[in-house]
Short mmCIF file of C-alpha atoms in Angstrom, two decimals:
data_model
loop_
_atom_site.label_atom_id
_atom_site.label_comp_id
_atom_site.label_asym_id
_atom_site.label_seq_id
_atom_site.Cartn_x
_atom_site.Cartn_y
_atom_site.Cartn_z
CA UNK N 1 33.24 12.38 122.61
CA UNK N 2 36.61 13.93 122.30
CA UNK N 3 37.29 15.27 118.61
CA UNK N 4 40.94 14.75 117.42
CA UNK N 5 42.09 16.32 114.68
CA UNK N 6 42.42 12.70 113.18
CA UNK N 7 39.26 12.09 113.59
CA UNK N 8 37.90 15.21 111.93
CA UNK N 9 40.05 15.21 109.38
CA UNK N 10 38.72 11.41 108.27
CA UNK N 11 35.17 12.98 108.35
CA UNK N 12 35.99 14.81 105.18
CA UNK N 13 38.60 12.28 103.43
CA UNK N 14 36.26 10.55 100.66
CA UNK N 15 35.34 14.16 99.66
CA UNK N 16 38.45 15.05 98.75
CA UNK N 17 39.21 12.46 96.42
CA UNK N 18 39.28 14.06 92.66
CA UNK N 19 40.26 17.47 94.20
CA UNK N 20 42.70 19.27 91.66
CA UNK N 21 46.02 18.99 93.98
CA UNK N 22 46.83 22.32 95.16
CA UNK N 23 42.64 22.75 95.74
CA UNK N 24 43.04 19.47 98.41
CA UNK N 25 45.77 20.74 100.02
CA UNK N 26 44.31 24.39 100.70
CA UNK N 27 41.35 22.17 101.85
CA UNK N 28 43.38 20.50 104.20
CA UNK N 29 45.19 23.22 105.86
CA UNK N 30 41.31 24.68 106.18
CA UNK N 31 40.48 21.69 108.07
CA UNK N 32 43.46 21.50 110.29
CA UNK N 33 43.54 25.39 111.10
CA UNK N 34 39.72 25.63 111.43
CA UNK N 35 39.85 22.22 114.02
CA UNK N 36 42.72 24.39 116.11
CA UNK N 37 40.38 27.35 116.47
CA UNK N 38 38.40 24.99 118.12
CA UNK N 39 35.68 25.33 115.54
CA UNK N 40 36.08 21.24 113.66
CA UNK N 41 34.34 20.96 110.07
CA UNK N 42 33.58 18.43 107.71
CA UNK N 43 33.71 18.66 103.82
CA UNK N 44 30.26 17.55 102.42
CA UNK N 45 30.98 18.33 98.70
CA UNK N 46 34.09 18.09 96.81
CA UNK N 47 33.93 17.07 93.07
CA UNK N 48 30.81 16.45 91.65
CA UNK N 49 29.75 14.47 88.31
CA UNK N 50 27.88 16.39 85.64
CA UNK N 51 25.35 13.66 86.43
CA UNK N 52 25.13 14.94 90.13
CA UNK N 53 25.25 18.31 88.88
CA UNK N 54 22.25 17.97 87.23
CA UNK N 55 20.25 15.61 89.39
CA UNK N 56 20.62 18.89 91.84
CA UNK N 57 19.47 21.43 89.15
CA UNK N 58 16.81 19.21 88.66
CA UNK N 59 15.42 20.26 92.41
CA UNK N 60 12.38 23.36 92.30
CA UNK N 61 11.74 22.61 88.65
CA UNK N 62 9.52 21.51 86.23
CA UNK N 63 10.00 18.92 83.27
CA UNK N 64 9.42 21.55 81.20
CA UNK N 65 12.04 23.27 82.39
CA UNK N 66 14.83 20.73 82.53
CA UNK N 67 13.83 20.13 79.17
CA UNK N 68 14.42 23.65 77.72
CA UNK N 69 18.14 23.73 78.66
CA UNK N 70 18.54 19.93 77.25
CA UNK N 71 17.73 17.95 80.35
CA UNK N 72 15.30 15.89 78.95
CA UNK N 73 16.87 12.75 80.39
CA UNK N 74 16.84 14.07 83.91
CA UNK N 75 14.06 14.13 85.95
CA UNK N 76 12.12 17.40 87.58
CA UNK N 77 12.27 17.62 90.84
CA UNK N 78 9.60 20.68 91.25
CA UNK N 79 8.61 19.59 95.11
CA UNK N 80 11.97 20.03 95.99
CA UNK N 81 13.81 23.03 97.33
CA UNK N 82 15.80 24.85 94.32
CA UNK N 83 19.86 24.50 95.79
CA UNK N 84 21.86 25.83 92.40
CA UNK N 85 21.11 27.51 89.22
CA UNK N 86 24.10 25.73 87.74
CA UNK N 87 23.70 22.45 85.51
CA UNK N 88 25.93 19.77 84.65
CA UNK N 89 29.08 21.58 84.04
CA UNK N 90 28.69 24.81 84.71
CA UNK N 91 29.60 24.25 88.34
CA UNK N 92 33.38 24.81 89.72
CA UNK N 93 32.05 21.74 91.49
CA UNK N 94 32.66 19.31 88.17
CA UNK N 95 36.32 20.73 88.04
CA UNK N 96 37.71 19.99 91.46
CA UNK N 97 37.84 23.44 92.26
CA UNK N 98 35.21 24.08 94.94
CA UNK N 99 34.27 22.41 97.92
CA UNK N 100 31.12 22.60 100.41
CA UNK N 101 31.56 22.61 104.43
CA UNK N 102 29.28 22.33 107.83
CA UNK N 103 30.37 23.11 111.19
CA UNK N 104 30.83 19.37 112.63
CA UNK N 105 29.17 18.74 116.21
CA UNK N 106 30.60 17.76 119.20
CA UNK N 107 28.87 14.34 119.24
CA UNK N 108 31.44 13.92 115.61
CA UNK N 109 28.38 12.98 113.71
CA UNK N 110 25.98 15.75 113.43
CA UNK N 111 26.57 18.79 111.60
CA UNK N 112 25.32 22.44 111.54
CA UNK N 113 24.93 25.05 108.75
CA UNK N 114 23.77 27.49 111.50
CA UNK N 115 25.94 30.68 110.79
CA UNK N 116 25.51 32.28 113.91
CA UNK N 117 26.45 28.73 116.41
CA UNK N 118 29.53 30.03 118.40
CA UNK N 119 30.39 26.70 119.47
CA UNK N 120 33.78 26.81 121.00
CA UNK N 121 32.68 30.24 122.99
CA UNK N 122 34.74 32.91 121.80
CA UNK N 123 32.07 35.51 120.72
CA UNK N 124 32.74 35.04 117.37
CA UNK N 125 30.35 33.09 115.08
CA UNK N 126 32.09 29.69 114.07
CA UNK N 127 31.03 30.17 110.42
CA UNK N 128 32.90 33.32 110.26
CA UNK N 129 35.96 32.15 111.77
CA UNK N 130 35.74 29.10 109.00
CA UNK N 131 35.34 32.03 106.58
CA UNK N 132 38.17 34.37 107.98
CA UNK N 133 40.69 30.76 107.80
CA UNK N 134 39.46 30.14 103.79
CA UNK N 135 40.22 33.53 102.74
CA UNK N 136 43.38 33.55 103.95
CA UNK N 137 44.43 30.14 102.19
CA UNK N 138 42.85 31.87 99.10
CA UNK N 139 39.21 30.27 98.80
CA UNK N 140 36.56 32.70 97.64
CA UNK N 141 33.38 32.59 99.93
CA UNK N 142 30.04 32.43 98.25
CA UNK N 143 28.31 33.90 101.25
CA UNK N 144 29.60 37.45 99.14
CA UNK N 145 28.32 36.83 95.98
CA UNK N 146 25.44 38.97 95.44
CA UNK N 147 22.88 36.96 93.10
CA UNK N 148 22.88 33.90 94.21
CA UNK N 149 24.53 33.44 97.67
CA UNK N 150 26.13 29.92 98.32
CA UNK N 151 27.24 30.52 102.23
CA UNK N 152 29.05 26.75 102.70
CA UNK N 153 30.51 27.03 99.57
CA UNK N 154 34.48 28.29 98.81
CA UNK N 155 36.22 27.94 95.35
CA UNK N 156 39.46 28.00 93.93
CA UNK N 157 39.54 29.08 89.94
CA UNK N 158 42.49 30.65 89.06
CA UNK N 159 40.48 33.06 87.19
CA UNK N 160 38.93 30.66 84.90
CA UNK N 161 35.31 30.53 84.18
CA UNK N 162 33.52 27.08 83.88
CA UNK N 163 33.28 27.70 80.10
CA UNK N 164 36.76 27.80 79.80
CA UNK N 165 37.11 24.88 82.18
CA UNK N 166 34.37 22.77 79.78
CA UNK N 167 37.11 23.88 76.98
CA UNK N 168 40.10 22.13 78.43
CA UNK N 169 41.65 25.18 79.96
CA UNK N 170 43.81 24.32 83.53
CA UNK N 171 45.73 26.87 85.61
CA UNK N 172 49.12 27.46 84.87
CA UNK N 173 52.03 26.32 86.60
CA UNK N 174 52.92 29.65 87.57
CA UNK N 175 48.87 30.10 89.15
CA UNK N 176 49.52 26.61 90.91
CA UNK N 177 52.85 27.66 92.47
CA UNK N 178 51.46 30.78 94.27
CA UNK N 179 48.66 28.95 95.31
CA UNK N 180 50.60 26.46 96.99
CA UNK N 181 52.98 29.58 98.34
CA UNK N 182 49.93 30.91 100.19
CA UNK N 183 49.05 27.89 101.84
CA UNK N 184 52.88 27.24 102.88
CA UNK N 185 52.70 30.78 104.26
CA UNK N 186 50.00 30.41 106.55
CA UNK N 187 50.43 27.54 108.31
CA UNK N 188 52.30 28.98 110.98
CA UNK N 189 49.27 31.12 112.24
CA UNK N 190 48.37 28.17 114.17
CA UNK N 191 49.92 29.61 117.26
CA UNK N 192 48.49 29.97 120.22
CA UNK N 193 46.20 33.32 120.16
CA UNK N 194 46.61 36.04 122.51
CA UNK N 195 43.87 34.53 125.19
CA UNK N 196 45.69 31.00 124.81
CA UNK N 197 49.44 32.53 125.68
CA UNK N 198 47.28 34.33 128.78
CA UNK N 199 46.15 30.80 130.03
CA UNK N 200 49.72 29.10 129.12
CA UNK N 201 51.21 31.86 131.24
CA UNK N 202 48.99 30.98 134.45
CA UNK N 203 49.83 27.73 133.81
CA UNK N 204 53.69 28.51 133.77
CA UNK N 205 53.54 30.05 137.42
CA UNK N 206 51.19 27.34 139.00
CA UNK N 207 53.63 24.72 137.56
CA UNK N 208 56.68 26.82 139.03
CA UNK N 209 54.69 26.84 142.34
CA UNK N 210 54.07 23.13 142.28
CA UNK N 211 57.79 22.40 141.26
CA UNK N 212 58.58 23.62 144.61
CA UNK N 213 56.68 21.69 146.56
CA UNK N 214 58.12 18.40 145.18
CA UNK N 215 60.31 17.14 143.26
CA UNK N 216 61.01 13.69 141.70
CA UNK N 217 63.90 11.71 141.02
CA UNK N 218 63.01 10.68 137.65
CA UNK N 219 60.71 11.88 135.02
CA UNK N 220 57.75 9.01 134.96
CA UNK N 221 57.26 6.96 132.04
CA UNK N 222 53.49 7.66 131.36
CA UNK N 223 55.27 11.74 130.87
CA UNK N 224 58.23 11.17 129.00
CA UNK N 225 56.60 11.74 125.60
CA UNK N 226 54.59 14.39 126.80
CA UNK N 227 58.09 16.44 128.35
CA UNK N 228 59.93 15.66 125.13
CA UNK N 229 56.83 17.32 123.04
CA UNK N 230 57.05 20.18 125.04
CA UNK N 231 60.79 20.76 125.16
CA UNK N 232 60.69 20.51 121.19
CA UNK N 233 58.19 23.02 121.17
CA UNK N 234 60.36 25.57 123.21
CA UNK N 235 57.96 25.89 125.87
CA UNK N 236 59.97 24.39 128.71
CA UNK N 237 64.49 24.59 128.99
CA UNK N 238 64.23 21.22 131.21
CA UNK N 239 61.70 19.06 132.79
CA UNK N 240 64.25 17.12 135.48
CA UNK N 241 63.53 17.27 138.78
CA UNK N 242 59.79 17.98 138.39
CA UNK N 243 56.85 17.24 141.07
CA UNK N 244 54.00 14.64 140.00
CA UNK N 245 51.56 17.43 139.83
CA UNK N 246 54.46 19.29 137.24
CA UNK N 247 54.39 16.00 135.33
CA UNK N 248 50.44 15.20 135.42
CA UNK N 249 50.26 19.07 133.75
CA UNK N 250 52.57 18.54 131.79
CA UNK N 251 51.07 15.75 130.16
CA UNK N 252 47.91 17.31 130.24
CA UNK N 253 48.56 20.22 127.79
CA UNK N 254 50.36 17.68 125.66
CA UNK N 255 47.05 15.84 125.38
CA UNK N 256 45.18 19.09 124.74
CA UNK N 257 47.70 19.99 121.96
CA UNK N 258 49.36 23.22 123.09
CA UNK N 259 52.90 22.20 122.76
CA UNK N 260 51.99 21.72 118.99
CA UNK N 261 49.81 24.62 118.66
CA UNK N 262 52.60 26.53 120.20
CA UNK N 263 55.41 24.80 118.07
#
């Protein structure tokens, strides 16, 4: 199937629900940058209960241990893989803060935690590209952290620990604003990349070629969207007078969403 970026972004919609705001909308923009690199994910964790939190704990131990820490009501999951060494609300998970990912297939219901896939073929590891877009929205990765590394997960904490989360402690305005700065600042960088501006440029001179060949009196309807996207998006001065291949490419690379890549 064809992934939109509608479609990919309603994979991950019920796991942002309880998000703190600015957290969502960093998520978002992760989403919808990550989906134009040609690399779609889907969120598979958002916020978490402390009663989630420490039905996962609970996986790799004992009873015994569950019950040392005060878990006595939870029950050991020792044939289980261990997944976290934090319990109910000690995670940035119970906060809204952090979020989990996978690298979406192209089928747009399997996923992948495979770090090295380089699905969309541009000898770079799709996982690191997911990485590189987080960063830069301000997410820290927990493929770095050096005890206990957490490679699908990113967080957002302001500088808070969960203790002083558990306390009642929030971010300031002031931390929210800048957050929400960082994200506005980076949404341009969804322009087309160096190899994409290559191929547009091709495309320019086979389109000037074909405008030659034949022209048409009118621009047809099934193109008339597709000319006004990309005269909006400053790619083309006027598309009068165009041939039917002009138009059919035209319409093409509006499907394929240059002209708003390149907006």
């Amino acid at each position: 199937m064809t992934l939109t970026l509608e479609y990919v972004q309603s994979k991950s919609a019920a796991k942002l629900s309880g998000l703190l705001p600015v957290v969502r909308a960093a998520t978002e923009a992760l989403i919808t940058r990550c989906f134009y690199r040609g690399v779609p994910i889907v969120i598979t964790q958002g916020l978490r209960t402390i009663a989630e939190q420490n039905n996962l704990y609970a996986q790799g131990r004992t009873q015994a241990a569950l019950n040392k820490v005060g878990l006595a009501n939870v029950k050991a999951k020792p044939s289980e893989p261990k997944v976290t060494n934090a319990r109910g609300g000690y995670s940035n998970h119970n906060f809204g803060v952090a979020i989990d990912f996978a690298l979406l297939m192209p089928d747009g219901k399997n996923v992948s935690w495979d770090t090295k896939r380089d699905g969309d073929g541009d000898r770079q590891a799709d996982w690191a590209e997911v990485v590189e877009e987080a960063k830069k929205l301000g997410f820290v990765w927990g493929g770095d952290w050096v005890s206990f590394k957490d490679t699908p997960h990113f967080e957002m904490t302001f500088g808070l620990t969960t203790a002083q989360y558990r306390a009642g402690k929030r971010p300031t305005q002031a931390q929210i604003d800048a957050a929400f700065k960082k994200i506005n600042e980076t949404e341009g960088d969804n322009a087309m990349t160096p190899d994409e501006k290559a191929a547009f440029a091709a495309l320019e001179k086979k389109v000037a070629v074909l405008e030659k060949n034949a022209k048409m009196a009118a621009i047809p309807t099934w193109a008339a969207a597709a000319c006004e996207n990309a005269k909006k998006a400053g790619l083309l001065d006027t598309t009068a007078d165009g041939s039917y291949d002009f138009y059919r490419m035209v319409t093409i690379m509006d499907r394929a969403g240059l002209f708003k890549k390149g907006a």
